[in-house]
Short mmCIF file of C-alpha atoms and ligand atoms in Angstrom, two decimals:
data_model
loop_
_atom_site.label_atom_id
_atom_site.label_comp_id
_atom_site.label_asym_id
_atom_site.label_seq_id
_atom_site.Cartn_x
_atom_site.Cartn_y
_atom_site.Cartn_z
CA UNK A 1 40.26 14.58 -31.92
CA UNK A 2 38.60 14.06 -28.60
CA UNK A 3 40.76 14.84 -25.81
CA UNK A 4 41.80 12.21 -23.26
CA UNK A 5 41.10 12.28 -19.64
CA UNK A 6 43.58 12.28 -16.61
CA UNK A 7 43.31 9.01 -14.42
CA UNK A 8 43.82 9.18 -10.99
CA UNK A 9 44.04 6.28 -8.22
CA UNK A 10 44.09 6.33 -4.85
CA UNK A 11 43.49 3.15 -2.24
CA UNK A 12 40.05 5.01 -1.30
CA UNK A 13 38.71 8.66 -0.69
CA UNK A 14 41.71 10.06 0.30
CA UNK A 15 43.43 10.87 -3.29
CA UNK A 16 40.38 13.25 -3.88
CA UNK A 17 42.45 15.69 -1.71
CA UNK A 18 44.73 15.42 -4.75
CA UNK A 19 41.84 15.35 -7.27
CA UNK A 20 40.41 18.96 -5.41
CA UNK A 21 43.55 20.61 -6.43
CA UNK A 22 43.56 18.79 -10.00
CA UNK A 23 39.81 20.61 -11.05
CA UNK A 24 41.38 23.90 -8.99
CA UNK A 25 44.40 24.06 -11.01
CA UNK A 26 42.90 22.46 -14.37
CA UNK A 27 39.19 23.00 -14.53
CA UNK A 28 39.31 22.09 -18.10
CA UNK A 29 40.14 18.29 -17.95
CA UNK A 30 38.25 15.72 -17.84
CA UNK A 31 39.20 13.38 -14.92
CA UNK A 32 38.36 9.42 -14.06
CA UNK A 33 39.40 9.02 -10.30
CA UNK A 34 39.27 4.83 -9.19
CA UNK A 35 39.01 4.51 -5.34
CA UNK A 36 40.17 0.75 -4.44
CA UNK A 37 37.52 0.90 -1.52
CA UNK A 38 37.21 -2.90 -1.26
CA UNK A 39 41.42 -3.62 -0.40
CA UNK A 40 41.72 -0.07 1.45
CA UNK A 41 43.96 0.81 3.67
CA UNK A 42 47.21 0.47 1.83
CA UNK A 43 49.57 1.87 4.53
CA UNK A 44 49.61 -0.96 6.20
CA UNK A 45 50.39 -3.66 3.49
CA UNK A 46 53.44 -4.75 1.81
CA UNK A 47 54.99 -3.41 -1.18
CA UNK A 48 54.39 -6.23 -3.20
CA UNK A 49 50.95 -6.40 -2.76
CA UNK A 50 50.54 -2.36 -2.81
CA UNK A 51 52.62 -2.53 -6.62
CA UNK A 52 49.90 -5.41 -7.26
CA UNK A 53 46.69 -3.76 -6.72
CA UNK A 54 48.38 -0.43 -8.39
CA UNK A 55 49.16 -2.26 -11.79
CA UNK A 56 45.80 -3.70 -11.82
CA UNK A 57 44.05 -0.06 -11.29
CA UNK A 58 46.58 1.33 -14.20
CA UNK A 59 45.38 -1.10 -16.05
CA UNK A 60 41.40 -0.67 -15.54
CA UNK A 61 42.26 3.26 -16.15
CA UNK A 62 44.42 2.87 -19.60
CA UNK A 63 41.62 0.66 -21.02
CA UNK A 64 39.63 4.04 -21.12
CA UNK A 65 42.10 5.93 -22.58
CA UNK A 66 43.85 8.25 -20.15
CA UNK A 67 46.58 10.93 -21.41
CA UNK A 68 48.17 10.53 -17.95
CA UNK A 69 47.94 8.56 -14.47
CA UNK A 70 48.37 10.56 -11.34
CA UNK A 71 49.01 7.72 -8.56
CA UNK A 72 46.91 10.16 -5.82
CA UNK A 73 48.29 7.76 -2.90
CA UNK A 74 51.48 8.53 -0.80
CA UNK A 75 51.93 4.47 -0.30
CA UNK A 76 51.15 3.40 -3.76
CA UNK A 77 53.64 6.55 -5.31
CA UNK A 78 56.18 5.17 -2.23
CA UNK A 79 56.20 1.39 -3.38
CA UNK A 80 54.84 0.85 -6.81
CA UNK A 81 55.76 4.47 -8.79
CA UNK A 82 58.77 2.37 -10.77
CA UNK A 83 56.69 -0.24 -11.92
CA UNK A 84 54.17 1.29 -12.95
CA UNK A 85 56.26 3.98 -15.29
CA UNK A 86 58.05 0.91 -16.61
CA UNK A 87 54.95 -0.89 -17.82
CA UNK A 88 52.57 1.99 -19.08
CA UNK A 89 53.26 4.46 -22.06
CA UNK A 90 51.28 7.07 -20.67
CA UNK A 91 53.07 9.71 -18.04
CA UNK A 92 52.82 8.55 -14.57
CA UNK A 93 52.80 11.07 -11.55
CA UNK A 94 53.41 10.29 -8.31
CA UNK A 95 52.73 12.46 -5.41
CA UNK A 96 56.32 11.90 -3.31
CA UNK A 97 58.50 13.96 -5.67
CA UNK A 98 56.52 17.31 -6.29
CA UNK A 99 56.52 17.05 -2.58
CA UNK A 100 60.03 16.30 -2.17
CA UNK A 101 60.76 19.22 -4.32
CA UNK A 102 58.61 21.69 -2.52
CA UNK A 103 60.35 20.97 0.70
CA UNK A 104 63.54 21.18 -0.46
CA UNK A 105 62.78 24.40 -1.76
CA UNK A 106 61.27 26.04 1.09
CA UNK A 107 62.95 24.75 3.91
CA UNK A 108 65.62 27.41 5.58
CA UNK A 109 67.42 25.48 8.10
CA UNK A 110 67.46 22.34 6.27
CA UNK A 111 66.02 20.11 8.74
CA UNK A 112 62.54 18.43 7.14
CA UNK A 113 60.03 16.48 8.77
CA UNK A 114 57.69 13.62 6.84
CA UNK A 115 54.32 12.54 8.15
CA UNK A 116 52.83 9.64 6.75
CA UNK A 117 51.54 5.93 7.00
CA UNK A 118 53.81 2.74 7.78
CA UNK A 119 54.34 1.70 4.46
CA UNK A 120 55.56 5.20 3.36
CA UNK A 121 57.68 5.99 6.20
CA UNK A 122 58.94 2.42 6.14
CA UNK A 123 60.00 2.82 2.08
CA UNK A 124 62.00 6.22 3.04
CA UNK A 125 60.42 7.50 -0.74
CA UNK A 126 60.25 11.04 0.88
CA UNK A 127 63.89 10.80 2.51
CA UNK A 128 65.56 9.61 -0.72
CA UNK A 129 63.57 12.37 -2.94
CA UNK A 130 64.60 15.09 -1.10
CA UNK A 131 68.26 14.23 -0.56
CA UNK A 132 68.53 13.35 -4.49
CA UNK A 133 67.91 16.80 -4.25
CA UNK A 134 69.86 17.79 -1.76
CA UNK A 135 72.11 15.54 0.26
CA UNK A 136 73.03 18.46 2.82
CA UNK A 137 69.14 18.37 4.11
CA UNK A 138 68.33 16.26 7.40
CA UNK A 139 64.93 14.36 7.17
CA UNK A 140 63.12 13.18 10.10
CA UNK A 141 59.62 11.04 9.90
CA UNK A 142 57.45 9.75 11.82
CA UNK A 143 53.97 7.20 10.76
CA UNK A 144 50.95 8.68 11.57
CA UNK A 145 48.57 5.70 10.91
CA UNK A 146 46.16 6.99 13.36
CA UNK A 147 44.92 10.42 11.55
CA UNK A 148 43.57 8.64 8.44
CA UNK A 149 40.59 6.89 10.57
CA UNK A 150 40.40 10.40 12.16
CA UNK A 151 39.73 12.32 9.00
CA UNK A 152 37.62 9.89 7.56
CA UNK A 153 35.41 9.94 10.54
CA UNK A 154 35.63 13.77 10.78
CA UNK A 155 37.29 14.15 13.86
CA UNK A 156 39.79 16.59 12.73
CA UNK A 157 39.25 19.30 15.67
CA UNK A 158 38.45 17.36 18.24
CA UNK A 159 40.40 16.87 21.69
CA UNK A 160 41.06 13.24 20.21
CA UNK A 161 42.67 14.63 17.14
CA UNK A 162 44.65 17.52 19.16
CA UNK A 163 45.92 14.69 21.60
CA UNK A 164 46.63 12.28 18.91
CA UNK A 165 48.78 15.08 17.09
CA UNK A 166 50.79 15.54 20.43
CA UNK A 167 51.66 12.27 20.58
CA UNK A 168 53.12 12.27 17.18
CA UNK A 169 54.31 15.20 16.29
CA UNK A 170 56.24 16.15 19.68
CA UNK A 171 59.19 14.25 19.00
CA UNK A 172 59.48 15.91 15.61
CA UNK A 173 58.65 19.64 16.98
CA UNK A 174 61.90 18.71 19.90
CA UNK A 175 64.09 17.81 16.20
CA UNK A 176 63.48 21.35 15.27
CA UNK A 177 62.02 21.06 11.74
CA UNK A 178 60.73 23.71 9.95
CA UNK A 179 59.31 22.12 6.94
CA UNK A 180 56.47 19.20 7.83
CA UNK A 181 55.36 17.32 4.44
CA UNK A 182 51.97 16.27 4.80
CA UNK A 183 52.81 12.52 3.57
CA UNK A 184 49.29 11.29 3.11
CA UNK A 185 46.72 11.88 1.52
CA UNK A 186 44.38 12.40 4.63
CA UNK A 187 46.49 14.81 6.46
CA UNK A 188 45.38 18.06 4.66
CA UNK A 189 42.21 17.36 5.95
CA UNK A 190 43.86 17.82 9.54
CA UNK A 191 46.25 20.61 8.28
CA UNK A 192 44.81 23.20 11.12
CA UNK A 193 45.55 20.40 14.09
CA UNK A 194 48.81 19.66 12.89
CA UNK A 195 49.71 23.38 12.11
CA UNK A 196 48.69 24.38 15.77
CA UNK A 197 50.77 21.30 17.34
CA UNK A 198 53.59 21.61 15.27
CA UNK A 199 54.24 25.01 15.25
CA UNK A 200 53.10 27.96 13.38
CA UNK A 201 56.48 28.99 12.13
CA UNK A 202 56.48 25.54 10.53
CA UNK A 203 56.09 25.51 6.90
CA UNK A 204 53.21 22.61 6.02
CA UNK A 205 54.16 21.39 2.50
CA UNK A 206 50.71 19.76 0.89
CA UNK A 207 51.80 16.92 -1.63
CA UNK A 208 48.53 17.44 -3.31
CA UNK A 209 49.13 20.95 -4.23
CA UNK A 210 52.31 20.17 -5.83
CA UNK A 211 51.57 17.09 -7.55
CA UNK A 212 48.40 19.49 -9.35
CA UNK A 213 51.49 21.66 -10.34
CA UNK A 214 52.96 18.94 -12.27
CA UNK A 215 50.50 17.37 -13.86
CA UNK A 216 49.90 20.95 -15.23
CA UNK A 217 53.52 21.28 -16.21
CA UNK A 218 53.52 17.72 -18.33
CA UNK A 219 50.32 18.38 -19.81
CA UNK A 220 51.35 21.75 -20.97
CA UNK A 221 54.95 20.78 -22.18
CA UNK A 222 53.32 17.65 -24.24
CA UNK A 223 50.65 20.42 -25.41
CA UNK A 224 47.93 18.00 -24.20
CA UNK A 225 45.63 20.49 -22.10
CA UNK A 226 41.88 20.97 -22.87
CA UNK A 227 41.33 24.75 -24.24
CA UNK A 228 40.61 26.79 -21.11
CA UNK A 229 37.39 27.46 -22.45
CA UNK A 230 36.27 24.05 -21.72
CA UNK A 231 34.23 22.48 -18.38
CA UNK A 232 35.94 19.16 -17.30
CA UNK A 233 33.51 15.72 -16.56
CA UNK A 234 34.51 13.76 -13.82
CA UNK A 235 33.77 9.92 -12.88
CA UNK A 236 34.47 7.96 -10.31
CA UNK A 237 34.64 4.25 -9.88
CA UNK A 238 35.14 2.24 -6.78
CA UNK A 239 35.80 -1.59 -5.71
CA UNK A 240 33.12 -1.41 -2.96
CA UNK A 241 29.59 -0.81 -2.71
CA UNK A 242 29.66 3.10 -3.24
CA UNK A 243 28.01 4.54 -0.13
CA UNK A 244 30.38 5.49 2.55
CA UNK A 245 32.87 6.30 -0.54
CA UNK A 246 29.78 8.84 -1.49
CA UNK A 247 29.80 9.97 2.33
CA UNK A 248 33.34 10.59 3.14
CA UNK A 249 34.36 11.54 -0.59
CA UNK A 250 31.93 14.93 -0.56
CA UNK A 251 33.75 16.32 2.35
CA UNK A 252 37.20 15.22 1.30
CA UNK A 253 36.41 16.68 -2.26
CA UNK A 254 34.77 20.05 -0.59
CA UNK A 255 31.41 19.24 -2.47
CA UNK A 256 29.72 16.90 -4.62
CA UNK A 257 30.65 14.11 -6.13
CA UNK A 258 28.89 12.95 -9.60
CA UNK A 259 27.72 9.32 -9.77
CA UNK A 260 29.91 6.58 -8.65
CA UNK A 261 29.97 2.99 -10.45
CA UNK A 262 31.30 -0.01 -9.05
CA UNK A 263 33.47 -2.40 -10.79
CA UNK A 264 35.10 -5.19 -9.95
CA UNK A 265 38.65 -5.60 -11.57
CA UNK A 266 38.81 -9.32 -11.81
CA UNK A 267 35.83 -9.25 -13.80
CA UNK A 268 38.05 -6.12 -16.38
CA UNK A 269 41.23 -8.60 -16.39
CA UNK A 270 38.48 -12.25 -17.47
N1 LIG B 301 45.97 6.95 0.59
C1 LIG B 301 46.90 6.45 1.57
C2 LIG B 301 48.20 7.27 1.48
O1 LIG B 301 48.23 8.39 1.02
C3 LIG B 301 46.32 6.51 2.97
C4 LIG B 301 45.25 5.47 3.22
C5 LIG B 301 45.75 4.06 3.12
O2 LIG B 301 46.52 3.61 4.00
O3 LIG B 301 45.36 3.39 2.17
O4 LIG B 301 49.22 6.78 1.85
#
């Protein structure tokens, strides 16, 4: 029996973050990321069209036979999780609750801050997570919309992004958190920035850490992981011409991407 790859989605580059610590923590597997480069950003749309473009990705990635989907985006996860474990027969992972669960765990004076875009911070995924796990903890967020041009361009130690981080995060350093959940896929990219602004006594909780932990976890439990002894493939297809995906993606990835396709999903669904 051949064994089945894991699919991952994001809206563009920024669920590689997620697919770095997916080839860390399983180097085994064999992984097809899609990167919806042509209808990028997703923070800023509605939640209808987010759980649109998501079911239409799912859809492009089950036609080649994944064993699971990881939704690698903090909006998507935030708007369009539920749907998209209702329709597909496949486990679906989303990146808010490992999260969630992380800060819950490690936070000692129960007062959590999330950082993310509009459309997460606006669905209050993160805030509901973590008090379904515990109601006692106080959650304060904040959108962040301007760090995800900022780490695609690079600037992620620059006086723009230190100033930028000021403005944000002041309001939640005055709350007194001491847990920060990094609420985007982007942000890890800016982890030092924020972890200087914020605090250094703050605990920064990495979504795309976690969510590697699970996917491990269901994998093992369903005894679907590749033998160890085995080297994992990984392809990548995009909605837009490839290039600046190929740019940005090598530094969000920490090296090199293999080849990148582009597809175009109306053409999978005719
Ligand atoms: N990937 C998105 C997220 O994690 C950030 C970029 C976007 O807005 O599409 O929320």
């Amino acid at each position: 029996m051949p064994w089945k790859a894991i699919g991952i989605f994001d809206s563009g580059v920024g669920g590689l973050t997620v697919l770095k610590e997916i080839i860390k923590a399983l180097p085994q597997e064999d992984t097809i990321y899609f990167g919806d480069t042509a209808r990028v950003p997703y923070g800023t749309k509605s939640p209808e069209t987010v759980t649109r473009y998501s079911l239409e990705i799912a859809s492009f990635l089950v036609h080649r036979d994944i064993k699971l989907l990881v939704v690698a985006c903090n909006t998507a996860s935030a708007c369009a999780l539920e749907a998209l474990q209702q329709t597909l027969s496949i486990p679906v992972v989303g990146v808010i609750e490992p999260g969630a669960r992380r800060a819950a765990s490690v936070t000692r004076s129960g007062k959590i801050g999330v950082i993310g875009t509009e459309g997460t911070i606006r669905s209050s995924a993160y805030a509901k997570a973590i008090k379904r796990i515990n109601p006692e903890v106080e959650v304060v967020t904040r959108a962040c919309p301007l760090f995800v041009p900022l780490a695609e361009e690079g600037w992620t130690d620059n006086e723009v992004a230190h100033l930028t981080a000021r403005i944000y995060l002041t309001g939640l350093r005055e709350a007194g958190v001491d847990t920060l959940v990094l609420g985007c896929t982007h942000y890890p990219l800016l982890k030092r920035v924020i972890g200087e602004t914020i605090g250094e006594d703050v605990k920064l909780v990495d979504s795309a850490e976690e969510t590697a932990r699970t996917v491990a976890e269901i994998l093992r439990g369903r005894d679907l992981l590749r033998p160890s002894s085995e080297q994992g493939n990984h392809h990548y297809f995009v909605s837009d011409v490839p290039a600046g995906f190929i740019r940005v993606g090598n530094r969000f990835l920490g090296g090199r991407l293999g080849d990148v396709y582009q597809v175009s999903l109306d053409a999978e669904k005719g």
